[in-house]
Coordinates of C-alpha atoms and ligand atoms in Angstrom, one line a residue:
M1 CA 24.4 -7.2 53.8
N2 CA 21.8 -4.7 52.7
S3 CA 19.8 -4.9 49.5
S4 CA 22.0 -2.4 47.6
D5 CA 25.1 -4.5 48.4
I6 CA 23.5 -7.4 46.6
F7 CA 23.2 -5.3 43.5
S8 CA 26.4 -3.2 43.7
V9 CA 27.6 -2.8 40.1
E10 CA 30.7 -4.6 38.9
I11 CA 32.7 -2.4 36.6
N12 CA 35.1 -3.7 33.9
Q13 CA 36.4 -0.5 32.4
T14 CA 37.7 -0.4 28.8
T15 CA 41.4 0.2 28.3
Q16 CA 40.9 1.8 24.9
S17 CA 38.3 4.6 24.9
R18 CA 36.8 5.3 21.5
L19 CA 35.9 8.8 22.6
P20 CA 39.0 10.6 21.1
D21 CA 38.2 9.1 17.7
T22 CA 34.4 9.8 17.7
D23 CA 32.7 13.0 16.7
I24 CA 30.1 13.1 19.4
Q25 CA 28.9 16.6 18.5
N26 CA 27.7 15.3 15.1
P27 CA 26.3 11.8 15.3
V28 CA 23.4 10.3 13.3
F29 CA 20.6 9.7 15.9
G30 CA 21.0 6.4 17.6
T31 CA 24.0 5.1 15.7
V32 CA 27.0 6.0 17.9
F33 CA 27.4 4.2 21.2
S34 CA 29.5 5.1 24.2
D35 CA 32.4 3.1 25.6
H36 CA 30.3 1.0 28.1
M37 CA 27.0 -0.8 28.5
L38 CA 25.3 -2.2 31.5
T39 CA 24.0 -5.8 31.6
C40 CA 22.2 -7.7 34.3
D41 CA 20.8 -11.3 33.9
Y42 CA 17.7 -12.7 35.5
M43 CA 18.1 -16.4 36.2
D44 CA 17.2 -18.9 38.9
G45 CA 14.3 -16.7 39.8
K46 CA 16.4 -13.6 40.6
W47 CA 18.4 -10.7 39.2
Q48 CA 22.1 -11.3 39.3
T49 CA 24.9 -8.8 39.8
P50 CA 24.7 -5.9 37.3
K51 CA 27.8 -5.4 35.2
I52 CA 29.2 -2.4 33.4
E53 CA 31.5 -3.6 30.6
P54 CA 32.9 -2.3 27.3
Y55 CA 30.2 -1.8 24.7
G56 CA 30.2 -4.7 22.3
E57 CA 28.3 -7.6 20.7
I58 CA 26.5 -10.2 22.9
S59 CA 26.0 -13.8 22.1
I60 CA 22.4 -15.0 22.1
S61 CA 20.8 -18.3 21.0
P62 CA 18.6 -18.2 17.9
A63 CA 16.0 -20.0 20.0
A64 CA 15.9 -17.2 22.6
K65 CA 12.2 -16.5 23.3
V66 CA 12.5 -12.8 22.4
F67 CA 12.8 -13.7 18.7
H68 CA 9.7 -15.9 18.8
Y69 CA 7.3 -14.4 21.3
G70 CA 8.4 -10.8 21.4
Q71 CA 8.9 -10.4 25.2
A72 CA 10.9 -7.1 25.0
I73 CA 10.3 -3.7 26.4
F74 CA 12.4 -0.5 26.5
E75 CA 12.7 3.1 27.7
G76 CA 14.1 6.3 26.3
M77 CA 15.6 9.0 28.4
K78 CA 18.4 11.5 28.2
A79 CA 21.4 13.0 30.1
Y80 CA 22.1 16.7 29.6
R81 CA 25.4 18.7 30.0
D82 CA 25.0 22.2 31.4
K83 CA 27.4 25.0 30.4
D84 CA 29.6 24.4 33.5
G85 CA 30.0 20.7 32.6
G86 CA 27.5 19.4 35.1
V87 CA 25.6 16.3 33.9
W88 CA 21.9 15.9 34.7
L89 CA 19.1 13.4 34.3
F90 CA 15.4 14.4 33.9
R91 CA 12.8 12.7 36.0
P92 CA 14.6 9.3 35.8
E93 CA 12.3 7.8 38.5
E94 CA 9.4 8.2 36.0
N95 CA 11.2 6.1 33.4
F96 CA 12.1 3.5 36.0
E97 CA 8.4 3.2 37.1
R98 CA 7.2 3.1 33.5
F99 CA 9.8 0.5 32.7
N100 CA 8.5 -1.9 35.3
K101 CA 4.9 -1.2 34.3
S102 CA 5.8 -2.2 30.8
S103 CA 7.6 -5.3 32.1
A104 CA 4.6 -6.4 34.2
R105 CA 2.3 -6.2 31.1
L106 CA 4.7 -8.5 29.2
A107 CA 5.1 -10.9 32.1
I108 CA 8.8 -9.9 32.5
P109 CA 10.1 -9.8 36.1
E110 CA 10.5 -6.2 37.4
V111 CA 14.0 -4.8 37.6
P112 CA 14.9 -3.7 41.2
R113 CA 15.3 0.0 41.7
E114 CA 19.0 -0.3 42.7
V115 CA 19.8 -2.2 39.4
F116 CA 18.1 0.4 37.3
M117 CA 18.8 3.7 39.1
D118 CA 22.3 2.9 40.5
G119 CA 23.3 1.1 37.4
L120 CA 22.2 4.0 35.2
R121 CA 24.0 6.6 37.4
E122 CA 27.2 4.6 37.5
L123 CA 27.1 4.1 33.7
V124 CA 26.4 7.7 32.9
K125 CA 29.1 8.8 35.4
L126 CA 31.7 6.5 33.8
D127 CA 30.8 7.7 30.3
K128 CA 30.1 11.3 31.2
G129 CA 32.6 12.4 28.5
W130 CA 30.1 11.1 25.9
V131 CA 27.5 13.7 26.9
P132 CA 27.9 16.2 24.1
E133 CA 28.2 19.9 24.8
G134 CA 25.6 22.4 23.6
Y135 CA 22.0 23.3 24.2
G136 CA 19.9 20.7 22.5
N137 CA 22.6 18.0 22.3
S138 CA 22.3 15.2 24.8
L139 CA 23.2 11.6 25.7
Y140 CA 20.2 9.3 24.8
I141 CA 19.8 6.5 27.2
R142 CA 18.2 3.2 26.1
P143 CA 17.3 0.8 28.9
F144 CA 15.7 -2.4 27.7
V145 CA 15.0 -6.0 28.8
F146 CA 14.3 -9.1 26.7
A147 CA 13.6 -12.8 27.1
S148 CA 16.9 -14.6 26.7
Q149 CA 15.8 -18.1 27.6
T150 CA 16.2 -20.7 24.8
G151 CA 13.0 -22.5 23.8
V152 CA 10.3 -22.3 21.1
S153 CA 7.4 -22.9 23.4
A154 CA 4.9 -20.1 23.9
A155 CA 5.2 -19.4 27.6
P156 CA 7.0 -16.6 29.5
A157 CA 10.7 -17.1 29.7
M158 CA 12.6 -18.0 32.8
N159 CA 15.7 -16.0 31.9
Y160 CA 16.0 -12.3 30.8
K161 CA 18.7 -9.8 30.1
F162 CA 18.4 -6.2 31.2
M163 CA 20.7 -3.7 29.5
I164 CA 21.4 0.0 29.2
L165 CA 23.1 1.6 26.2
L166 CA 24.1 5.2 25.7
C167 CA 24.1 7.2 22.5
P168 CA 25.3 10.8 22.1
V169 CA 22.7 12.6 20.0
K170 CA 22.4 16.1 18.6
S171 CA 19.6 18.5 18.8
Y172 CA 16.7 16.8 16.9
Y173 CA 15.1 18.9 14.3
T174 CA 12.1 17.2 12.8
G175 CA 11.5 19.7 10.1
D176 CA 8.2 20.3 8.5
V177 CA 6.1 17.5 10.1
K178 CA 2.9 16.5 8.2
V179 CA 0.8 13.8 9.9
L180 CA -1.9 11.5 8.5
I181 CA -4.9 10.7 10.7
A182 CA -5.4 6.9 10.9
E183 CA -8.7 5.5 9.6
H184 CA -8.0 1.8 9.2
Y185 CA -4.8 0.7 11.0
S186 CA -4.6 0.9 14.8
R187 CA -1.6 1.3 17.1
A188 CA -3.4 -0.1 20.2
A189 CA -6.6 -1.6 21.4
N190 CA -8.4 -1.7 24.8
G191 CA -6.9 -4.4 26.9
G192 CA -3.8 -4.5 24.7
V193 CA -0.2 -3.3 25.2
G194 CA -0.5 0.3 23.9
A195 CA 0.4 1.8 27.3
A196 CA 3.5 -0.3 27.5
K197 CA 6.8 0.5 25.7
A198 CA 6.7 -2.9 24.2
A199 CA 9.1 -3.4 21.2
G200 CA 6.3 -4.9 19.2
N201 CA 4.2 -1.7 19.3
Y202 CA 6.9 0.0 17.3
G203 CA 7.5 -2.8 14.7
A204 CA 3.7 -2.9 14.1
Q205 CA 3.7 0.8 13.2
F206 CA 6.3 0.6 10.5
Y207 CA 4.1 -0.8 7.7
P208 CA 1.2 1.8 8.1
T209 CA 3.8 4.5 8.5
N210 CA 5.5 3.5 5.3
L211 CA 2.1 3.8 3.5
A212 CA 1.6 7.3 5.0
K213 CA 5.1 8.2 3.8
E214 CA 4.2 7.2 0.3
K215 CA 1.4 9.9 0.6
G216 CA 3.9 12.5 1.8
Y217 CA 3.3 12.3 5.5
Q218 CA 6.1 11.6 8.0
Q219 CA 3.9 10.3 10.9
I220 CA 0.5 9.0 11.7
I221 CA -1.9 10.4 14.3
W222 CA -3.3 7.2 15.8
T223 CA -7.0 7.2 16.6
D224 CA -9.0 4.8 18.8
D225 CA -9.4 1.4 17.2
C226 CA -13.2 1.3 17.4
S227 CA -14.5 4.5 15.9
H228 CA -11.2 6.0 14.5
Q229 CA -12.7 9.3 15.7
Y230 CA -10.7 10.1 18.8
L231 CA -7.2 11.6 18.3
E232 CA -4.7 9.7 20.5
E233 CA -1.0 9.9 19.9
A234 CA 1.8 9.7 17.2
G235 CA 4.5 7.1 16.7
T236 CA 6.8 8.2 19.5
M237 CA 5.0 11.3 20.7
N238 CA 2.0 12.4 22.6
L239 CA 0.0 15.1 20.9
F240 CA -1.2 18.6 21.9
F241 CA -3.8 20.6 19.9
R242 CA -4.2 24.4 20.5
I243 CA -7.8 25.6 19.7
N244 CA -7.9 29.3 20.2
N245 CA -5.8 29.7 23.4
T246 CA -6.6 26.3 25.0
L247 CA -4.2 23.4 24.8
I248 CA -6.0 20.0 24.5
T249 CA -4.3 16.6 25.0
A250 CA -5.9 13.2 25.2
P251 CA -6.2 11.6 28.6
V252 CA -3.7 8.7 28.9
S253 CA -5.4 5.3 28.8
E254 CA -4.5 1.7 28.2
R255 CA -4.1 2.6 24.6
I256 CA -1.8 5.6 25.1
L257 CA 1.7 5.9 26.5
D258 CA 1.9 8.0 29.6
G259 CA 4.6 10.3 28.2
I260 CA 6.9 12.1 30.6
T261 CA 7.3 15.1 28.2
R262 CA 3.5 15.4 28.0
K263 CA 3.0 15.5 31.7
S264 CA 5.9 17.9 32.1
L265 CA 4.5 20.3 29.5
I266 CA 1.0 20.1 31.1
D267 CA 2.6 21.3 34.4
I268 CA 4.7 24.0 32.7
A269 CA 1.7 25.3 30.7
K270 CA -0.5 25.4 33.8
D271 CA 2.3 27.2 35.7
L272 CA 2.5 29.8 32.9
G273 CA -1.3 30.3 33.3
L274 CA -2.2 28.7 30.0
S275 CA -5.5 27.0 29.7
V276 CA -5.0 23.2 29.4
E277 CA -7.8 20.6 28.9
I278 CA -7.1 16.9 29.3
R279 CA -9.9 15.5 27.3
K280 CA -10.8 13.5 24.2
L281 CA -10.8 15.4 21.0
T282 CA -12.5 14.1 17.9
V283 CA -11.6 14.3 14.3
N284 CA -14.8 16.3 13.6
E285 CA -13.9 18.8 16.2
L286 CA -10.4 19.2 14.7
L287 CA -11.9 19.7 11.2
E288 CA -14.4 22.3 12.5
A289 CA -11.6 24.1 14.3
Q290 CA -9.5 24.1 11.1
S291 CA -12.4 25.4 9.0
D292 CA -13.4 28.2 11.4
G293 CA -9.7 29.2 12.0
S294 CA -9.6 28.4 15.7
L295 CA -7.1 25.6 15.3
K296 CA -3.8 27.4 16.0
E297 CA -1.3 24.6 16.5
I298 CA -0.7 20.9 16.7
F299 CA 2.5 19.5 18.2
G300 CA 4.0 16.3 19.3
A301 CA 5.8 15.8 22.7
G302 CA 8.4 13.2 23.4
T303 CA 11.9 12.7 24.8
A304 CA 13.7 12.4 21.4
A305 CA 12.4 15.5 19.7
V306 CA 11.1 17.3 22.8
V307 CA 8.5 19.3 21.0
S308 CA 7.7 18.8 17.3
P309 CA 5.4 21.3 15.6
V310 CA 3.0 19.9 13.0
S311 CA 2.6 21.9 9.8
G312 CA -0.4 20.1 8.4
F313 CA -2.5 17.0 8.5
G314 CA -4.2 14.6 6.1
Y315 CA -7.6 13.0 6.5
R316 CA -9.6 11.0 4.0
D317 CA -7.5 12.0 1.0
K318 CA -7.6 15.7 1.8
H319 CA -4.8 17.8 3.1
Y320 CA -5.2 20.6 5.6
E321 CA -2.4 23.1 6.1
L322 CA -2.2 24.9 9.4
A323 CA -1.9 28.7 9.3
E324 CA 1.3 30.3 10.6
T325 CA 0.9 31.2 14.3
E326 CA 2.6 34.1 16.0
S327 CA 3.6 33.5 19.6
S328 CA 3.6 29.7 19.3
Y329 CA 2.8 27.7 22.5
A330 CA 4.9 24.8 21.1
L331 CA 8.1 26.9 21.0
L332 CA 7.4 28.6 24.3
L333 CA 6.9 25.3 26.1
K334 CA 9.8 23.7 24.4
E335 CA 12.1 26.5 25.6
K336 CA 10.8 26.3 29.1
L337 CA 11.3 22.6 29.3
M338 CA 14.7 22.6 27.7
N339 CA 15.8 25.4 30.1
I340 CA 15.0 23.1 33.0
Q341 CA 16.7 20.1 31.4
W342 CA 19.9 22.0 30.6
N343 CA 20.0 23.6 34.1
I344 CA 19.5 27.1 32.8
D345 CA 16.2 27.9 34.7
E346 CA 15.3 27.3 38.2
D347 CA 13.9 23.7 38.7
K348 CA 10.8 24.6 40.6
F349 CA 9.2 21.2 40.0
G350 CA 12.2 19.3 41.3
W351 CA 12.7 17.3 38.1
R352 CA 16.5 17.4 37.7
L353 CA 18.8 14.9 39.2
K354 CA 22.6 15.6 39.1
V355 CA 24.7 12.7 38.0
E356 CA 28.0 14.5 38.4
Ligands
LIG1 C1 4.2 5.8 21.8 C2 4.9 6.9 22.5 N1 4.1 7.9 22.9 C3 4.7 8.9 23.5 C4 6.0 9.0 23.8 C5 6.6 10.1 24.6 O1 7.0 9.7 25.8 P1 8.2 10.5 26.6 O2 7.8 11.9 26.7 O3 8.2 9.8 28.0 O4 9.4 10.3 25.8 C6 6.9 8.0 23.4 C7 8.3 8.0 23.6 O5 8.8 7.4 24.5 C8 6.3 6.9 22.7 O6 7.0 5.9 22.3

């Protein structure tokens, strides 16, 4: 028996697909789920056989450690349908590796490659009818793992559950995004879990983000926790700043998530001959660039929205509106990336993986 036999996925297919009764072209983001889900339990010191079964509720003890100690991490990725019906993943190995890096930081056992990658492909293949048609529409994929062992004692769990859910999503238009630069609250600290996709990182942002919303801002630009001078990332996006014709993005660190969209945009921008600097940018430099007119664009980059242009930012009770830019780098890079994801342009970087 080779290692992939150990993990070959058991499939229990639904007899009643919900697809004919679901409008997958028009869902509210993250609220519609496909017919099936993948589950795989960790117990007795090893991962058990992964199972694909009809999507539905799971039963879990109220004493499961995830509720008490927050051992939970997740990923976010997408499957894309091209105009000929082909279904593609984008750099899934990157998500797999980041998933296990996040797990390691939270003392969660790493998921074997066969369970994650083969399970994902089997699940997407089975539910390929749920990948919406149309440029910009996609199937959002949510792999996650949590501590399922019962017991209110603060120590890593012995049992875990790994799952993958699929949600059809439509092209994500973020609208006119205004961001507030953080001065008090912090998303992450050195030595903390900022570089992991730990569930708690997101829950901890909701309160400060609500305060920003009360001031008319949709998102926060997180700064470093010591000086609040270095511009780091947004809630679910890495950030790019265009000063004159140079794109600047913060180096990833133990406080910043190593975004796959960010690293893809850096490669595309360099390939287009644009000047890209991976370096720290301070709030003062941003304010100077805004006042002398050299700040041309700010945009976020992440799987959900792809690229999200920022129209203005707030800092110390003052609002700064960005001037309109002709020939936006944000829109150029967005189109180039989407054309690779939707199998329109040549995949010169080798990023696409055909599911079926
Ligand atoms: C905190 C944070 N930063 C950045 C990103 C962007 O990462 P990616 O491009 O891999 O989606 C995400 C989304 O996953 C995120 O949650």
